[in-house]
């Protein structure tokens, strides 16, 4: 924890919605005068975020918990460096490499996400400074039900925490709580050739899938993703293969901006964990297990009940050979073996020996039970977190303050370099 009182932070964010109309009108007349946050004296500008304007920040009443104190702490933590200045690290206390990842608040993670990514996250946070964002702004390129989006935003955050991401070690926040994402996105869009956007695989796929709603957001989606990454001077971005092209675009934008002005953004690299297997569909084992598969029997989700997990494995497609053995000619069995192997640490040879002479029924039962046991503690913690909304929202509010402090520094630099008037 960075010593911020959860009530304080909550009230800051609560105030965004709760500012009274006369107060809002007054604030609109003098945008950067700063409003007093409900119970804590933090300041909000009328844009709805903690003012970064230096006059607003230098007024009394901030105490040791305001954004300024967060800036100071950020600076101290980095050995007095201006951490957002690319390549400007002093010899003292080199900072940990920074990891940023965005997770859409749509659909529950699958066993594939768990084995391939989520399981590695807790380990990652000891080695790196990790920032995880629930990217609700990305989610609205496809129409979302408002209540469901709100609920799933909390659920996604809860699942990240339940999976072992510690709010003490890492930053977890909701993208729309840090306005700098949308702000930088606009600037970066002016540094991104139109043709680069129209040739993105995901744009082509999604616009083919939703021909009735090919909106601008679908096209500019990768620019917002570039803003997410570049705002935090990110070194490493854990991504699946499907996001590689988007990361490449972010690198191109960074390079263009750095070239036109001066080094501003750290050049991000993809981070592909060495461990972890690719989990295939339980029904069509030649295909990757996908969050959005219409056939629920093909997908095991992190929040599935033990009964559902057992049922899905029981129905998993195998072959008529009846022998637990890995091979290209046995994609179904090989997939089950690789799930079992990743979760138990056993090799294919171990597994073949263990199930020698036993049927698929018994093998499937063992795999399912291993998955149930691996997911149980996460599911329990997830339920506990969702029942404690005060805590969960407090973590997100604190995350937004910490992320916002870093993001605003980068944004301020960008605004200055491009020549936006600063008062
Ligand atoms: N586009 C990513 C996905 O669909 C989500 C995402 C948004 C992201 N912003 C990001 C991933 C920044 C990594 C870094 O999976």
Coordinates of C-alpha atoms and ligand atoms in Angstrom, one line a residue:
X1 CA 0.0 0.0 0.0
X2 CA 1.2 3.5 -0.6
X3 CA -0.5 4.9 2.5
X4 CA -3.5 6.4 0.8
X5 CA -6.7 6.2 2.8
X6 CA -9.3 4.2 0.8
X7 CA -12.1 6.5 1.9
X8 CA -10.1 9.5 0.7
X9 CA -9.6 8.0 -2.7
X10 CA -13.1 6.7 -3.0
X11 CA -14.4 10.1 -2.2
X12 CA -12.2 11.6 -4.9
X13 CA -13.7 9.3 -7.5
X14 CA -17.2 9.4 -6.0
X15 CA -17.0 13.2 -6.4
X16 CA -16.7 12.9 -10.1
X17 CA -20.2 11.7 -10.3
X18 CA -21.5 13.6 -7.2
X19 CA -20.3 17.1 -7.8
X20 CA -23.4 19.3 -7.4
X21 CA -24.8 21.2 -10.4
X22 CA -23.9 24.7 -9.0
X23 CA -20.4 23.5 -8.1
X24 CA -20.0 22.0 -11.6
X25 CA -21.2 25.2 -13.2
X26 CA -18.8 27.2 -11.1
X27 CA -16.0 24.9 -12.0
X28 CA -16.8 25.1 -15.7
X29 CA -16.4 28.9 -15.5
X30 CA -12.9 28.5 -14.1
X31 CA -11.8 25.0 -15.2
X32 CA -8.6 24.7 -13.4
X33 CA -9.4 26.5 -10.1
X34 CA -9.9 23.1 -8.6
X35 CA -12.9 21.8 -6.6
X36 CA -12.6 20.5 -3.1
X37 CA -13.2 16.8 -3.1
X38 CA -16.0 15.7 -0.9
X39 CA -14.3 14.7 2.3
X40 CA -10.6 15.1 1.8
X41 CA -9.6 18.3 0.2
X42 CA -8.2 16.7 -2.9
X43 CA -8.9 18.8 -6.0
X44 CA -10.8 17.9 -9.1
X45 CA -10.9 19.9 -12.2
X46 CA -14.2 19.9 -14.1
X47 CA -12.9 17.3 -16.4
X48 CA -13.5 15.0 -13.5
X49 CA -10.0 14.1 -12.5
X50 CA -7.6 15.2 -10.0
X51 CA -6.2 18.4 -11.4
X52 CA -2.6 18.2 -12.5
X53 CA -2.5 21.9 -13.0
X54 CA 0.4 23.2 -11.0
X55 CA -1.5 26.0 -9.3
X56 CA -4.2 23.7 -8.2
X57 CA -1.8 21.3 -6.9
X58 CA 0.3 23.8 -5.0
X59 CA -2.6 25.0 -2.9
X60 CA -2.7 24.1 0.7
X61 CA -4.9 21.2 2.0
X62 CA -3.3 18.4 0.1
X63 CA -1.6 16.8 3.1
X64 CA 0.5 13.8 2.5
X65 CA -2.1 11.9 0.5
X66 CA -2.8 14.0 -2.5
X67 CA -1.5 13.4 -6.0
X68 CA 1.4 15.6 -5.3
X69 CA 2.5 13.3 -2.5
X70 CA 2.1 10.4 -4.9
X71 CA 4.3 12.1 -7.5
X72 CA 6.9 12.7 -4.8
X73 CA 6.8 9.1 -3.7
X74 CA 7.0 7.9 -7.3
X75 CA 10.1 10.1 -7.8
X76 CA 11.7 8.9 -4.6
X77 CA 11.0 5.3 -5.5
X78 CA 12.9 5.8 -8.7
X79 CA 16.0 7.2 -7.1
X80 CA 15.0 10.8 -7.8
X81 CA 14.7 10.1 -11.5
X82 CA 12.1 11.5 -13.7
X83 CA 10.9 8.0 -14.5
X84 CA 8.9 9.1 -17.5
X85 CA 11.9 10.5 -19.4
X86 CA 13.0 7.8 -21.8
X87 CA 16.6 6.9 -21.4
X88 CA 17.2 9.3 -18.6
X89 CA 18.0 6.9 -15.8
X90 CA 20.9 7.8 -13.6
X91 CA 23.5 5.3 -12.4
X92 CA 21.8 5.1 -9.0
X93 CA 19.0 2.6 -8.3
X94 CA 18.0 1.5 -11.8
X95 CA 14.3 1.0 -11.9
X96 CA 12.7 -2.4 -12.3
X97 CA 11.5 -3.0 -15.8
X98 CA 7.8 -2.0 -16.2
X99 CA 5.2 -4.4 -17.4
X100 CA 1.8 -3.1 -18.7
X101 CA -1.1 -5.2 -19.8
X102 CA -4.7 -4.5 -20.6
X103 CA -7.6 -6.9 -20.0
X104 CA -11.0 -6.4 -21.5
X105 CA -13.9 -6.7 -19.1
X106 CA -15.8 -9.0 -21.4
X107 CA -16.2 -12.7 -21.0
X108 CA -14.6 -14.8 -18.3
X109 CA -11.0 -16.0 -18.7
X110 CA -10.7 -19.5 -20.0
X111 CA -8.5 -22.3 -18.8
X112 CA -6.4 -21.3 -21.8
X113 CA -5.9 -17.8 -20.5
X114 CA -5.2 -19.2 -17.1
X115 CA -2.5 -21.7 -18.2
X116 CA -1.0 -19.4 -20.9
X117 CA -1.0 -16.1 -19.0
X118 CA -2.9 -15.5 -15.7
X119 CA -0.9 -18.2 -13.9
X120 CA 2.3 -16.4 -14.6
X121 CA 1.3 -13.0 -13.5
X122 CA 1.9 -13.4 -9.7
X123 CA 5.5 -14.5 -10.5
X124 CA 6.0 -11.6 -12.9
X125 CA 5.2 -9.0 -10.2
X126 CA 8.3 -9.9 -8.1
X127 CA 10.6 -9.2 -11.0
X128 CA 8.9 -6.3 -12.6
X129 CA 6.8 -3.3 -11.8
X130 CA 3.5 -4.4 -13.1
X131 CA 0.5 -2.3 -14.1
X132 CA -2.7 -4.0 -15.1
X133 CA -5.7 -2.1 -16.5
X134 CA -9.2 -3.3 -17.0
X135 CA -9.7 -1.7 -20.4
X136 CA -13.4 -0.7 -20.4
X137 CA -12.8 1.9 -23.1
X138 CA -11.6 -0.8 -25.5
X139 CA -14.7 -2.8 -24.7
X140 CA -17.2 -0.3 -26.1
X141 CA -16.0 -0.7 -29.7
X142 CA -18.7 -3.4 -29.6
X143 CA -22.0 -2.4 -28.1
X144 CA -22.2 -3.3 -24.4
X145 CA -25.1 -3.4 -22.0
X146 CA -24.2 -0.7 -19.4
X147 CA -25.1 -2.6 -16.3
X148 CA -23.2 -5.7 -17.6
X149 CA -20.2 -3.6 -18.4
X150 CA -20.1 -2.1 -14.9
X151 CA -20.5 -5.5 -13.3
X152 CA -17.9 -7.2 -15.5
X153 CA -15.4 -4.4 -14.9
X154 CA -15.5 -5.2 -11.2
X155 CA -15.5 -8.9 -11.9
X156 CA -12.4 -8.7 -14.1
X157 CA -10.6 -6.7 -11.5
X158 CA -11.6 -9.2 -8.8
X159 CA -10.4 -12.1 -10.9
X160 CA -7.0 -10.4 -11.4
X161 CA -6.6 -10.0 -7.7
X162 CA -7.9 -13.5 -6.9
X163 CA -5.4 -14.9 -9.4
X164 CA -2.6 -13.5 -7.1
X165 CA -2.0 -10.0 -8.3
X166 CA -1.2 -8.1 -5.2
X167 CA -2.3 -4.5 -5.0
X168 CA 0.7 -3.9 -2.8
X169 CA 3.1 -5.0 -5.5
X170 CA 1.2 -4.0 -8.6
X171 CA -1.1 -1.4 -9.9
X172 CA -4.6 -2.5 -10.8
X173 CA -7.0 0.1 -12.2
X174 CA -9.8 0.8 -14.6
X175 CA -8.8 2.5 -17.9
X176 CA -11.6 5.1 -17.9
X177 CA -10.6 6.3 -14.4
X178 CA -7.4 7.7 -15.9
X179 CA -8.4 10.2 -18.6
X180 CA -4.9 10.4 -19.9
X181 CA -5.5 7.3 -21.9
X182 CA -8.2 9.0 -24.1
X183 CA -6.2 12.2 -24.1
X184 CA -3.0 10.7 -25.4
X185 CA -4.9 8.5 -27.8
X186 CA -6.1 11.6 -29.7
X187 CA -2.6 13.0 -29.9
X188 CA -1.2 9.7 -31.1
X189 CA -3.9 9.3 -33.7
X190 CA -2.3 12.3 -35.4
X191 CA 0.9 10.3 -35.6
X192 CA -0.6 7.2 -37.1
X193 CA -1.1 6.8 -40.9
X194 CA -4.6 5.8 -41.8
X195 CA -3.4 2.9 -43.9
X196 CA -1.6 1.3 -40.9
X197 CA -5.0 1.1 -39.2
X198 CA -7.0 -0.4 -42.1
X199 CA -4.5 -3.2 -42.6
X200 CA -4.8 -4.5 -38.9
X201 CA -5.9 -8.1 -38.9
X202 CA -8.2 -7.6 -36.0
X203 CA -9.9 -4.6 -37.7
X204 CA -10.5 -6.7 -40.8
X205 CA -11.9 -9.6 -38.7
X206 CA -14.1 -7.6 -36.5
X207 CA -15.5 -5.4 -39.2
X208 CA -16.3 -8.6 -41.2
X209 CA -18.0 -10.0 -38.1
X210 CA -20.0 -6.9 -37.3
X211 CA -20.8 -5.3 -40.7
X212 CA -23.7 -3.5 -39.1
X213 CA -21.5 -1.5 -36.8
X214 CA -18.0 -0.7 -38.3
X215 CA -17.4 2.3 -36.1
X216 CA -14.4 4.6 -35.8
X217 CA -13.4 3.1 -32.5
X218 CA -13.0 -0.3 -34.1
X219 CA -10.5 1.3 -36.5
X220 CA -8.6 3.4 -33.9
X221 CA -8.6 0.7 -31.2
X222 CA -4.9 0.1 -31.6
X223 CA -4.1 3.8 -31.1
X224 CA -5.8 3.6 -27.7
X225 CA -3.8 0.5 -27.0
X226 CA -0.7 2.3 -28.0
X227 CA -1.6 5.1 -25.6
X228 CA -2.1 2.6 -22.8
X229 CA 1.3 1.2 -23.3
X230 CA 3.3 4.4 -24.0
X231 CA 1.7 6.4 -21.1
X232 CA 3.5 4.2 -18.6
X233 CA 6.9 4.1 -20.3
X234 CA 6.4 0.4 -20.6
X235 CA 9.3 -1.9 -21.2
X236 CA 7.4 -5.2 -21.6
X237 CA 3.9 -6.0 -22.8
X238 CA 2.6 -9.6 -22.1
X239 CA 0.6 -10.4 -25.2
X240 CA -0.8 -13.2 -27.1
X241 CA 0.1 -13.7 -30.7
X242 CA -3.1 -12.0 -31.8
X243 CA -1.9 -8.7 -30.3
X244 CA 1.5 -8.7 -31.9
X245 CA 0.5 -6.5 -34.8
X246 CA -1.0 -3.9 -32.4
X247 CA 2.2 -3.8 -30.4
X248 CA 4.1 -3.3 -33.6
X249 CA 1.9 -0.3 -34.4
X250 CA 2.5 1.1 -30.9
X251 CA 6.2 0.9 -31.5
X252 CA 5.9 2.6 -34.9
X253 CA 3.9 5.4 -33.3
X254 CA 6.5 5.8 -30.5
X255 CA 9.3 5.9 -32.9
X256 CA 7.6 8.5 -35.1
X257 CA 6.9 10.7 -32.2
X258 CA 10.3 10.3 -30.7
X259 CA 11.8 11.1 -34.1
X260 CA 9.7 14.2 -34.7
X261 CA 10.4 15.6 -31.2
X262 CA 12.9 14.1 -28.9
X263 CA 13.0 10.8 -26.9
X264 CA 9.6 10.8 -25.1
X265 CA 8.4 7.2 -25.1
X266 CA 10.2 4.0 -24.0
X267 CA 10.1 1.5 -26.8
X268 CA 8.0 -1.4 -25.6
X269 CA 8.8 -5.1 -26.3
X270 CA 6.5 -8.0 -26.3
X271 CA 6.8 -10.4 -23.4
X272 CA 6.0 -14.0 -24.2
X273 CA 6.4 -16.2 -21.2
X274 CA 8.6 -19.3 -21.7
X275 CA 6.4 -21.6 -19.7
X276 CA 2.8 -22.5 -20.3
X277 CA 1.1 -24.5 -23.0
X278 CA -1.4 -23.5 -25.6
X279 CA -4.8 -24.9 -24.6
X280 CA -7.0 -26.1 -27.4
X281 CA -10.8 -26.4 -27.7
X282 CA -12.2 -29.5 -25.9
X283 CA -14.5 -30.0 -28.9
X284 CA -12.3 -29.1 -31.8
X285 CA -8.8 -29.8 -30.5
X286 CA -7.2 -28.3 -33.7
X287 CA -8.5 -24.9 -32.7
X288 CA -7.3 -22.7 -29.8
X289 CA -9.7 -22.6 -26.8
X290 CA -11.4 -19.2 -27.3
X291 CA -13.2 -16.9 -24.9
X292 CA -15.9 -16.3 -27.4
X293 CA -16.6 -19.9 -28.6
X294 CA -20.3 -20.3 -29.1
X295 CA -20.1 -24.0 -27.9
X296 CA -19.7 -23.8 -24.1
X297 CA -18.6 -27.5 -24.0
X298 CA -15.5 -26.4 -25.9
X299 CA -14.4 -23.9 -23.3
X300 CA -13.5 -24.3 -19.6
X301 CA -13.8 -21.0 -17.8
X302 CA -12.0 -19.9 -14.7
X303 CA -15.3 -19.5 -12.9
X304 CA -16.9 -22.7 -14.0
X305 CA -18.3 -24.8 -11.2
X306 CA -16.6 -28.2 -10.4
X307 CA -19.6 -30.0 -11.9
X308 CA -19.4 -28.0 -15.1
X309 CA -15.7 -28.7 -15.4
X310 CA -16.1 -32.4 -14.8
X311 CA -18.9 -32.5 -17.4
X312 CA -16.9 -30.6 -20.0
X313 CA -13.9 -32.8 -19.7
X314 CA -16.1 -35.9 -19.8
X315 CA -17.4 -34.7 -23.1
X316 CA -14.0 -33.7 -24.5
X317 CA -13.3 -35.1 -27.9
X318 CA -10.6 -37.8 -28.0
X319 CA -10.2 -40.7 -30.5
X320 CA -11.0 -44.3 -30.8
X321 CA -7.5 -45.5 -30.0
X322 CA -8.2 -45.7 -26.2
X323 CA -4.5 -45.2 -25.3
X324 CA -3.2 -42.2 -23.3
X325 CA -0.4 -41.1 -25.6
X326 CA 0.7 -37.8 -27.1
X327 CA 1.1 -37.4 -30.8
X328 CA 0.1 -35.3 -33.8
X329 CA -2.5 -37.9 -34.7
X330 CA -4.1 -37.6 -31.3
X331 CA -4.9 -33.8 -30.9
X332 CA -7.7 -34.3 -28.3
X333 CA -5.7 -36.6 -26.0
X334 CA -2.5 -34.5 -26.4
X335 CA -4.4 -31.4 -25.4
X336 CA -5.7 -33.1 -22.2
X337 CA -2.2 -34.4 -21.5
X338 CA -0.7 -30.9 -21.9
X339 CA -3.3 -29.4 -19.5
X340 CA -2.6 -32.1 -17.0
X341 CA 1.1 -31.8 -17.4
X342 CA 1.2 -28.0 -17.0
X343 CA -0.8 -28.1 -13.8
X344 CA 1.0 -31.1 -12.2
X345 CA 4.5 -30.5 -13.5
X346 CA 4.5 -34.1 -15.0
X347 CA 6.0 -34.8 -18.4
X348 CA 4.2 -36.6 -21.3
X349 CA 6.3 -39.7 -20.5
X350 CA 5.2 -39.5 -16.8
X351 CA 1.6 -39.2 -17.8
X352 CA 1.7 -42.0 -20.4
X353 CA 3.2 -44.3 -17.7
X354 CA 0.6 -43.2 -15.1
X355 CA -2.3 -44.0 -17.3
X356 CA -0.8 -47.0 -19.0
X357 CA -3.6 -49.6 -19.4
X358 CA -6.3 -47.3 -18.0
X359 CA -9.1 -45.9 -20.2
X360 CA -9.9 -42.4 -21.3
X361 CA -12.7 -42.2 -18.7
X362 CA -10.3 -42.4 -15.8
X363 CA -7.8 -40.1 -17.5
X364 CA -10.4 -37.4 -18.2
X365 CA -11.6 -37.6 -14.6
X366 CA -8.1 -37.0 -13.3
X367 CA -7.5 -34.1 -15.6
X368 CA -10.8 -32.5 -14.6
X369 CA -10.1 -33.0 -10.9
X370 CA -6.7 -31.3 -11.3
X371 CA -8.3 -28.3 -13.0
X372 CA -10.9 -28.1 -10.3
X373 CA -8.3 -28.2 -7.6
X374 CA -6.1 -25.5 -9.3
X375 CA -9.1 -23.2 -9.8
X376 CA -10.7 -23.7 -6.4
X377 CA -8.6 -21.2 -4.3
X378 CA -9.0 -18.6 -7.0
X379 CA -12.7 -19.0 -7.2
X380 CA -13.0 -18.8 -3.4
X381 CA -10.9 -15.6 -3.3
X382 CA -12.9 -14.2 -6.2
X383 CA -16.2 -14.7 -4.4
X384 CA -14.8 -13.1 -1.2
X385 CA -13.6 -10.1 -3.1
X386 CA -16.8 -9.5 -4.9
X387 CA -18.7 -9.7 -1.6
X388 CA -16.4 -7.0 -0.3
X389 CA -17.1 -4.2 -2.7
X390 CA -15.7 -1.5 -0.4
X391 CA -12.3 -3.1 -0.5
X392 CA -12.4 -3.9 -4.2
X393 CA -13.4 -0.4 -5.1
X394 CA -10.8 1.0 -2.8
X395 CA -8.1 -1.0 -4.6
X396 CA -9.3 0.3 -7.9
X397 CA -9.4 3.9 -6.7
X398 CA -6.0 3.7 -5.3
X399 CA -4.8 2.0 -8.5
X400 CA -6.2 4.9 -10.5
X401 CA -4.4 7.5 -8.4
X402 CA -1.1 5.6 -8.8
X403 CA -1.6 5.0 -12.5
X404 CA -2.8 8.6 -13.0
X405 CA 0.3 10.0 -11.4
X406 CA 2.5 8.2 -13.9
X407 CA 0.3 8.8 -16.9
X408 CA -0.1 12.5 -16.3
X409 CA 3.6 13.1 -16.3
X410 CA 3.9 11.5 -19.7
X411 CA 0.9 13.3 -21.0
X412 CA 2.3 16.7 -19.7
X413 CA 5.5 16.1 -21.6
X414 CA 3.7 15.2 -24.8
X415 CA 1.5 18.3 -24.6
X416 CA 4.5 20.5 -24.0
X417 CA 6.5 19.0 -26.9
X418 CA 3.7 19.4 -29.4
X419 CA 3.1 23.0 -28.4
X420 CA -0.2 23.0 -26.4
X421 CA -0.3 26.2 -24.5
X422 CA 0.4 25.7 -20.8
X423 CA -0.7 28.3 -18.4
Ligands
LIG1 N1 -6.2 -5.3 -27.1 C1 -5.9 -6.2 -26.0 C2 -6.8 -7.5 -26.1 O1 -7.8 -7.5 -26.7 C3 -6.3 -5.5 -24.7 C4 -5.4 -4.4 -24.4 C5 -5.8 -3.1 -24.4 C6 -4.0 -4.4 -24.1 N2 -4.7 -2.3 -24.1 C7 -3.6 -3.0 -23.9 C8 -3.1 -5.4 -24.0 C9 -2.3 -2.7 -23.7 C10 -1.8 -5.1 -23.7 C11 -1.4 -3.7 -23.5 O2 -6.4 -8.5 -25.6

